[in-house]
Amino acid sequence: MKHANVAIFVPHNGCPHQCSFCNQRTITGQMTQPLPQDVRNAVQIAKNSLHSDTKNAEIAFFGGSFTAIEPGYMVSLLEAAAPFVKDGTFAGIRISTRPDCIDEDVLKLLKGYGVTAIELGAQSMDDRVLQLNKRGHTAEQVAAASELIRSHGFTLGLQMMTGLYGDTVQGSKLTARKLSALHPQNMRIYPTIIMRGTELGEKYLRGEYQTLNLEETVQLCAELLDFFEEQGIRVIRLGLHSSPELEWDMLAGPWHPAFRELCESARMLRNITGYLKQNPQLQGSIMIKVNPKTVSKAAGQKKCNLTALAQMGYCVKIVQDADVLENCFTIE
């Protein structure tokens, strides 16, 4: 079974700062705060639908800065989830929080309630970009919190954003290298989407800010995806989840409902064209063998990769071959 989360959103609760890009209630599609009974209900529903496969699933608190919310409320949510972990029904609890809201006492408390994975919203490792976007923490705090989390035996996840106010493509690549050096087990990459009701939204409407376009972002994130996977770091999310609220409040930005598919297709095309350049003897009609799970990535959305290769003079036939590793290819 693929890894699964029982996602419980705690929208914007506990965050001590109003970041320039953040409209958390829109992003999560949720306005109200969950109660402990809501947690129990959500987990029980998931337990019934997943049946025996829950042993591979986590209960995940997302959407805010979990360790910064009122301590009594945080503990009440953990107490509602913990029994499902302690009896072995679920694999663990995952939370997301800020780098400046982690310390020894918090980690001991989380460990006691069965939390197994902690994700930090780093967003950038450039202090200038962090300050411009009013993150309220530094790159050094990201590094210190990451080391503390790993030293206590938690799975470490990190989150970064591309296209932030004041950032560049090269800046995002540098952030990726610095985050990789912190040895997270997984990453989430979120392109900046300009939302109504945010500081970036106001800057955009005044003509003071424009984030990367979709094509630029796809090419950048395809490269970041390659980089993290080469480091043995799993990218578990590329782009924001689709929701009616997101689409309604979005002013601009590189959002696409199949953003990860676009990135994986772009990566596949780049790798194929790179291979063809290194092997100029391959001309005219060629056959590209891929794993059955990789066919759509090789062809590209609406067969855009096949079109691009045709424009380069290649007549391509894609053939399924289960012996080829996923996301790899052979060419004849």
Coordinates of C-alpha atoms in Angstrom, one line a residue:
M1 CA 0.0 0.0 0.0
K2 CA 1.1 3.6 -0.7
H3 CA 1.8 5.8 2.3
A4 CA -1.4 7.5 3.5
N5 CA -2.3 10.3 5.8
V6 CA -5.4 11.0 7.8
A7 CA -5.1 14.8 7.3
I8 CA -6.6 17.0 10.0
F9 CA -6.2 20.7 9.4
V10 CA -5.7 23.2 12.1
P11 CA -5.9 26.4 10.0
H12 CA -3.5 29.2 10.9
N13 CA -3.8 28.3 14.6
G14 CA -0.7 29.1 16.7
C15 CA 1.3 30.9 14.1
P16 CA 2.9 34.0 15.7
H17 CA 3.5 35.7 12.4
Q18 CA 1.5 36.8 9.3
C19 CA 3.7 35.7 6.5
S20 CA 3.5 37.8 3.3
F21 CA 2.1 34.9 1.2
C22 CA -0.2 33.2 3.8
N23 CA -4.0 32.9 3.7
Q24 CA -4.0 29.6 5.5
R25 CA -7.8 29.2 5.7
T26 CA -8.1 29.5 2.0
I27 CA -5.2 27.1 1.3
T28 CA -6.7 24.4 3.6
G29 CA -10.3 25.1 2.6
Q30 CA -11.2 25.1 6.2
M31 CA -12.4 27.9 8.5
T32 CA -13.1 26.2 11.8
Q33 CA -10.7 24.7 14.3
P34 CA -11.1 20.9 14.9
L35 CA -12.2 19.6 18.3
P36 CA -10.9 16.4 19.8
Q37 CA -14.1 14.6 18.8
D38 CA -13.5 15.7 15.2
V39 CA -10.1 14.1 15.4
R40 CA -11.6 10.8 16.7
N41 CA -14.3 10.9 14.1
A42 CA -11.9 11.5 11.2
V43 CA -9.5 8.7 12.4
Q44 CA -12.3 6.3 12.9
I45 CA -13.7 6.9 9.4
A46 CA -10.2 6.4 7.9
K47 CA -9.8 3.2 10.0
N48 CA -13.0 1.8 8.6
S49 CA -12.2 2.7 5.0
L50 CA -8.5 1.5 5.1
H51 CA -9.2 -1.6 7.1
S52 CA -6.0 -3.5 7.8
D53 CA -3.9 -1.1 5.8
T54 CA -3.9 1.6 8.6
K55 CA -0.7 0.1 9.9
N56 CA 1.0 2.0 7.0
A57 CA -0.9 5.3 7.6
E58 CA -0.2 8.3 9.8
I59 CA -2.5 10.8 11.5
A60 CA -1.4 14.2 10.3
F61 CA -2.0 17.6 11.8
F62 CA -1.4 20.2 9.1
G63 CA -2.3 23.8 8.3
G64 CA -0.9 25.7 11.2
S65 CA 2.1 25.9 13.5
F66 CA 1.1 22.9 15.7
T67 CA 3.6 23.3 18.5
A68 CA 2.8 27.1 18.8
I69 CA -0.9 26.6 19.5
E70 CA -2.3 26.9 23.0
P71 CA -0.7 24.0 24.9
G72 CA -3.9 22.7 26.4
Y73 CA -5.6 22.6 23.0
M74 CA -2.6 20.9 21.4
V75 CA -2.6 18.2 24.1
S76 CA -6.3 17.6 23.7
L77 CA -5.8 17.0 20.0
L78 CA -2.9 14.7 20.6
E79 CA -4.8 12.8 23.3
A80 CA -7.6 12.2 20.8
A81 CA -5.2 10.7 18.2
A82 CA -2.7 8.9 20.5
P83 CA -4.8 5.8 21.3
F84 CA -5.0 4.9 17.7
V85 CA -1.2 4.8 17.5
K86 CA -0.6 3.2 20.9
D87 CA -2.9 0.2 20.0
G88 CA -1.0 -0.3 16.7
T89 CA -3.9 0.8 14.5
F90 CA -1.9 3.6 12.9
A91 CA 1.8 3.9 12.3
G92 CA 2.2 7.3 14.0
I93 CA 1.3 11.0 14.2
R94 CA 2.8 13.6 11.8
I95 CA 2.8 17.3 12.6
S96 CA 3.9 20.5 10.9
T97 CA 5.3 23.5 12.6
R98 CA 7.7 26.4 12.5
P99 CA 11.5 26.1 13.1
D100 CA 11.3 28.6 16.0
C101 CA 8.7 26.6 17.8
I102 CA 10.8 23.5 18.6
D103 CA 12.7 22.8 21.8
E104 CA 13.6 19.9 24.0
D105 CA 10.5 20.1 26.1
V106 CA 8.2 20.2 23.1
L107 CA 9.9 17.2 21.5
K108 CA 9.6 15.1 24.7
L109 CA 5.9 15.9 24.9
L110 CA 5.3 15.0 21.3
K111 CA 7.2 11.7 21.7
G112 CA 5.0 10.8 24.6
Y113 CA 1.9 11.1 22.5
G114 CA 3.2 8.9 19.6
V115 CA 4.3 11.7 17.2
T116 CA 6.8 10.1 14.8
A117 CA 7.3 12.7 12.1
I118 CA 7.8 16.5 12.3
E119 CA 7.8 18.8 9.2
L120 CA 9.3 22.3 9.4
G121 CA 8.1 25.1 7.2
A122 CA 11.6 26.4 6.2
Q123 CA 10.4 28.0 2.9
S124 CA 13.9 29.6 2.3
M125 CA 17.4 29.4 3.6
D126 CA 18.1 33.0 2.6
D127 CA 17.7 35.3 5.6
R128 CA 17.0 38.3 3.4
V129 CA 14.1 36.4 1.7
L130 CA 12.8 35.2 5.0
Q131 CA 12.8 38.8 6.3
L132 CA 11.1 40.2 3.2
N133 CA 8.3 37.7 3.5
K134 CA 7.9 38.2 7.3
R135 CA 8.6 34.6 8.2
G136 CA 9.9 35.6 11.7
H137 CA 12.7 33.0 11.8
T138 CA 16.2 32.6 10.4
A139 CA 17.9 30.0 8.3
E140 CA 20.1 29.1 11.4
Q141 CA 16.9 28.3 13.3
V142 CA 15.9 25.9 10.6
A143 CA 19.2 24.2 10.9
A144 CA 19.1 24.0 14.7
A145 CA 15.6 22.7 14.8
S146 CA 16.3 20.1 12.2
E147 CA 19.3 18.8 14.1
L148 CA 17.3 18.7 17.3
I149 CA 14.4 16.8 15.7
R150 CA 16.7 14.2 14.1
S151 CA 18.6 13.8 17.4
H152 CA 15.4 12.8 19.1
G153 CA 14.6 10.1 16.6
F154 CA 11.8 11.8 14.7
T155 CA 11.4 11.6 10.9
L156 CA 12.3 15.0 9.6
G157 CA 10.4 16.6 6.8
L158 CA 11.2 20.1 5.4
Q159 CA 9.1 22.4 3.2
M160 CA 10.4 25.0 0.8
M161 CA 8.8 27.5 -1.5
T162 CA 9.8 28.8 -4.9
G163 CA 9.0 32.2 -6.4
L164 CA 8.9 34.1 -3.1
Y165 CA 9.1 37.9 -3.0
G166 CA 12.8 38.8 -3.4
D167 CA 13.9 35.3 -4.3
T168 CA 15.3 34.0 -7.6
V169 CA 15.7 30.7 -9.4
Q170 CA 19.3 30.4 -8.3
G171 CA 18.2 31.3 -4.8
S172 CA 15.7 28.4 -4.7
K173 CA 18.4 26.1 -5.9
L174 CA 20.7 27.3 -3.1
T175 CA 17.9 26.8 -0.6
A176 CA 17.5 23.2 -1.9
R177 CA 21.2 22.5 -1.4
K178 CA 21.2 23.9 2.1
L179 CA 18.0 22.0 3.1
S180 CA 19.5 18.8 1.7
A181 CA 22.5 19.2 3.9
L182 CA 20.2 19.0 6.9
H183 CA 19.4 15.4 5.9
P184 CA 15.6 15.3 5.9
Q185 CA 13.9 12.1 5.0
N186 CA 11.3 13.9 2.8
M187 CA 10.5 17.3 1.3
R188 CA 7.5 19.3 0.2
I189 CA 8.0 21.9 -2.5
Y190 CA 5.3 24.7 -2.8
P191 CA 5.5 27.3 -5.6
T192 CA 4.2 30.6 -4.4
I193 CA 0.6 31.3 -5.3
I194 CA -0.5 34.9 -4.9
M195 CA -3.7 34.9 -2.8
R196 CA -6.3 37.6 -2.0
G197 CA -6.0 38.9 1.5
T198 CA -2.2 38.6 1.7
E199 CA 0.6 41.1 1.6
L200 CA 1.9 39.6 -1.6
G201 CA -1.6 39.9 -3.0
E202 CA -1.6 43.6 -2.3
K203 CA 1.9 44.0 -3.8
Y204 CA 0.8 42.1 -6.9
L205 CA -2.3 44.4 -7.3
R206 CA 0.0 47.4 -7.0
G207 CA 2.3 46.0 -9.7
E208 CA 5.2 45.6 -7.2
Y209 CA 5.5 41.8 -7.3
Q210 CA 5.1 39.0 -9.8
T211 CA 6.1 35.4 -9.1
L212 CA 7.5 32.9 -11.6
N213 CA 5.2 31.8 -14.4
L214 CA 4.0 28.2 -14.8
E215 CA 6.6 27.1 -17.3
E216 CA 9.5 28.7 -15.4
T217 CA 8.2 27.0 -12.2
V218 CA 7.8 23.6 -13.8
Q219 CA 11.4 23.7 -15.1
L220 CA 12.7 24.8 -11.7
C221 CA 10.7 22.2 -9.7
A222 CA 11.6 19.4 -12.2
E223 CA 15.3 20.2 -11.5
L224 CA 14.7 20.3 -7.7
L225 CA 12.8 17.0 -7.9
D226 CA 15.8 15.4 -9.6
F227 CA 18.2 17.0 -7.1
F228 CA 16.4 15.7 -4.0
E229 CA 15.9 12.2 -5.3
E230 CA 19.6 12.0 -6.2
Q231 CA 20.3 12.8 -2.6
G232 CA 17.9 10.0 -1.5
I233 CA 15.3 12.5 -0.2
R234 CA 11.7 11.7 -1.1
V235 CA 9.6 14.6 -2.4
I236 CA 6.2 13.8 -1.0
R237 CA 4.4 16.9 -2.3
L238 CA 4.8 19.2 -5.3
G239 CA 2.3 22.1 -5.4
L240 CA -0.7 23.0 -3.4
H241 CA -3.8 20.7 -3.1
S242 CA -6.7 21.7 -5.3
S243 CA -9.7 23.2 -3.6
P244 CA -12.6 25.5 -4.6
E245 CA -11.4 28.1 -2.0
L246 CA -7.9 28.1 -3.5
E247 CA -9.1 28.6 -7.1
W248 CA -11.5 31.3 -6.0
D249 CA -9.0 33.4 -4.0
M250 CA -6.0 32.9 -6.3
L251 CA -4.9 36.2 -7.9
A252 CA -2.0 34.8 -9.9
G253 CA 0.8 32.2 -9.8
P254 CA 1.9 28.9 -11.3
W255 CA -0.9 26.7 -10.0
H256 CA -2.0 23.7 -12.0
P257 CA -4.2 20.8 -10.8
A258 CA -1.7 18.3 -12.1
F259 CA 1.5 20.3 -11.2
R260 CA 3.6 17.3 -10.2
E261 CA 2.7 15.4 -13.4
L262 CA 3.9 18.5 -15.4
C263 CA 7.2 18.5 -13.4
E264 CA 7.8 14.8 -13.9
S265 CA 7.0 15.0 -17.6
A266 CA 9.4 17.9 -18.0
R267 CA 12.1 16.0 -16.1
M268 CA 11.5 13.0 -18.4
L269 CA 11.8 15.1 -21.6
R270 CA 15.0 16.8 -20.3
N271 CA 16.6 13.4 -19.5
I272 CA 15.5 11.9 -22.9
T273 CA 16.8 14.9 -24.9
G274 CA 20.0 14.8 -22.9
Y275 CA 20.5 11.2 -23.7
L276 CA 19.8 11.8 -27.4
K277 CA 22.4 14.6 -27.6
Q278 CA 25.0 12.3 -26.1
N279 CA 24.1 9.6 -28.6
P280 CA 23.9 11.4 -32.0
Q281 CA 23.8 8.0 -33.8
L282 CA 20.1 7.8 -32.7
Q283 CA 18.2 9.5 -35.5
G284 CA 14.8 9.4 -37.2
S285 CA 12.5 6.7 -35.8
I286 CA 13.3 5.7 -32.3
M287 CA 11.6 3.4 -29.7
I288 CA 11.6 4.5 -26.1
K289 CA 10.9 1.7 -23.6
V290 CA 9.5 2.7 -20.2
N291 CA 7.9 1.1 -17.2
P292 CA 4.1 0.9 -17.6
K293 CA 3.8 3.4 -14.7
T294 CA 5.9 5.9 -16.6
V295 CA 4.1 6.0 -20.0
S296 CA 2.2 9.2 -19.3
K297 CA 5.3 11.0 -18.0
A298 CA 7.2 10.0 -21.1
A299 CA 4.5 11.1 -23.5
G300 CA 3.8 14.3 -21.5
Q301 CA 0.6 16.0 -20.8
K302 CA -1.5 16.1 -24.0
K303 CA 1.5 14.3 -25.6
C304 CA 3.6 17.5 -25.3
N305 CA 6.9 15.5 -25.0
L306 CA 6.2 13.6 -28.2
T307 CA 5.4 16.9 -29.9
A308 CA 8.7 18.4 -28.7
L309 CA 10.7 15.4 -29.9
A310 CA 9.0 15.5 -33.3
Q311 CA 10.0 19.1 -33.6
M312 CA 13.6 17.9 -33.0
G313 CA 13.2 15.4 -35.9
Y314 CA 12.4 12.2 -34.0
C315 CA 9.5 9.9 -34.8
V316 CA 8.9 8.3 -31.4
K317 CA 7.2 5.1 -30.4
I318 CA 6.7 4.5 -26.7
V319 CA 6.7 0.9 -25.6
Q320 CA 5.8 -0.5 -22.2
D321 CA 8.5 -2.7 -20.6
A322 CA 8.0 -3.9 -17.0
D323 CA 11.8 -4.6 -16.8
V324 CA 12.6 -0.9 -17.1
L325 CA 12.7 0.8 -13.7
E326 CA 10.0 3.4 -13.0
N327 CA 11.0 6.9 -14.2
C328 CA 13.8 5.4 -16.3
F329 CA 14.0 4.6 -20.0
T330 CA 15.9 2.8 -22.8
I331 CA 16.1 4.0 -26.4
E332 CA 16.6 1.9 -29.5

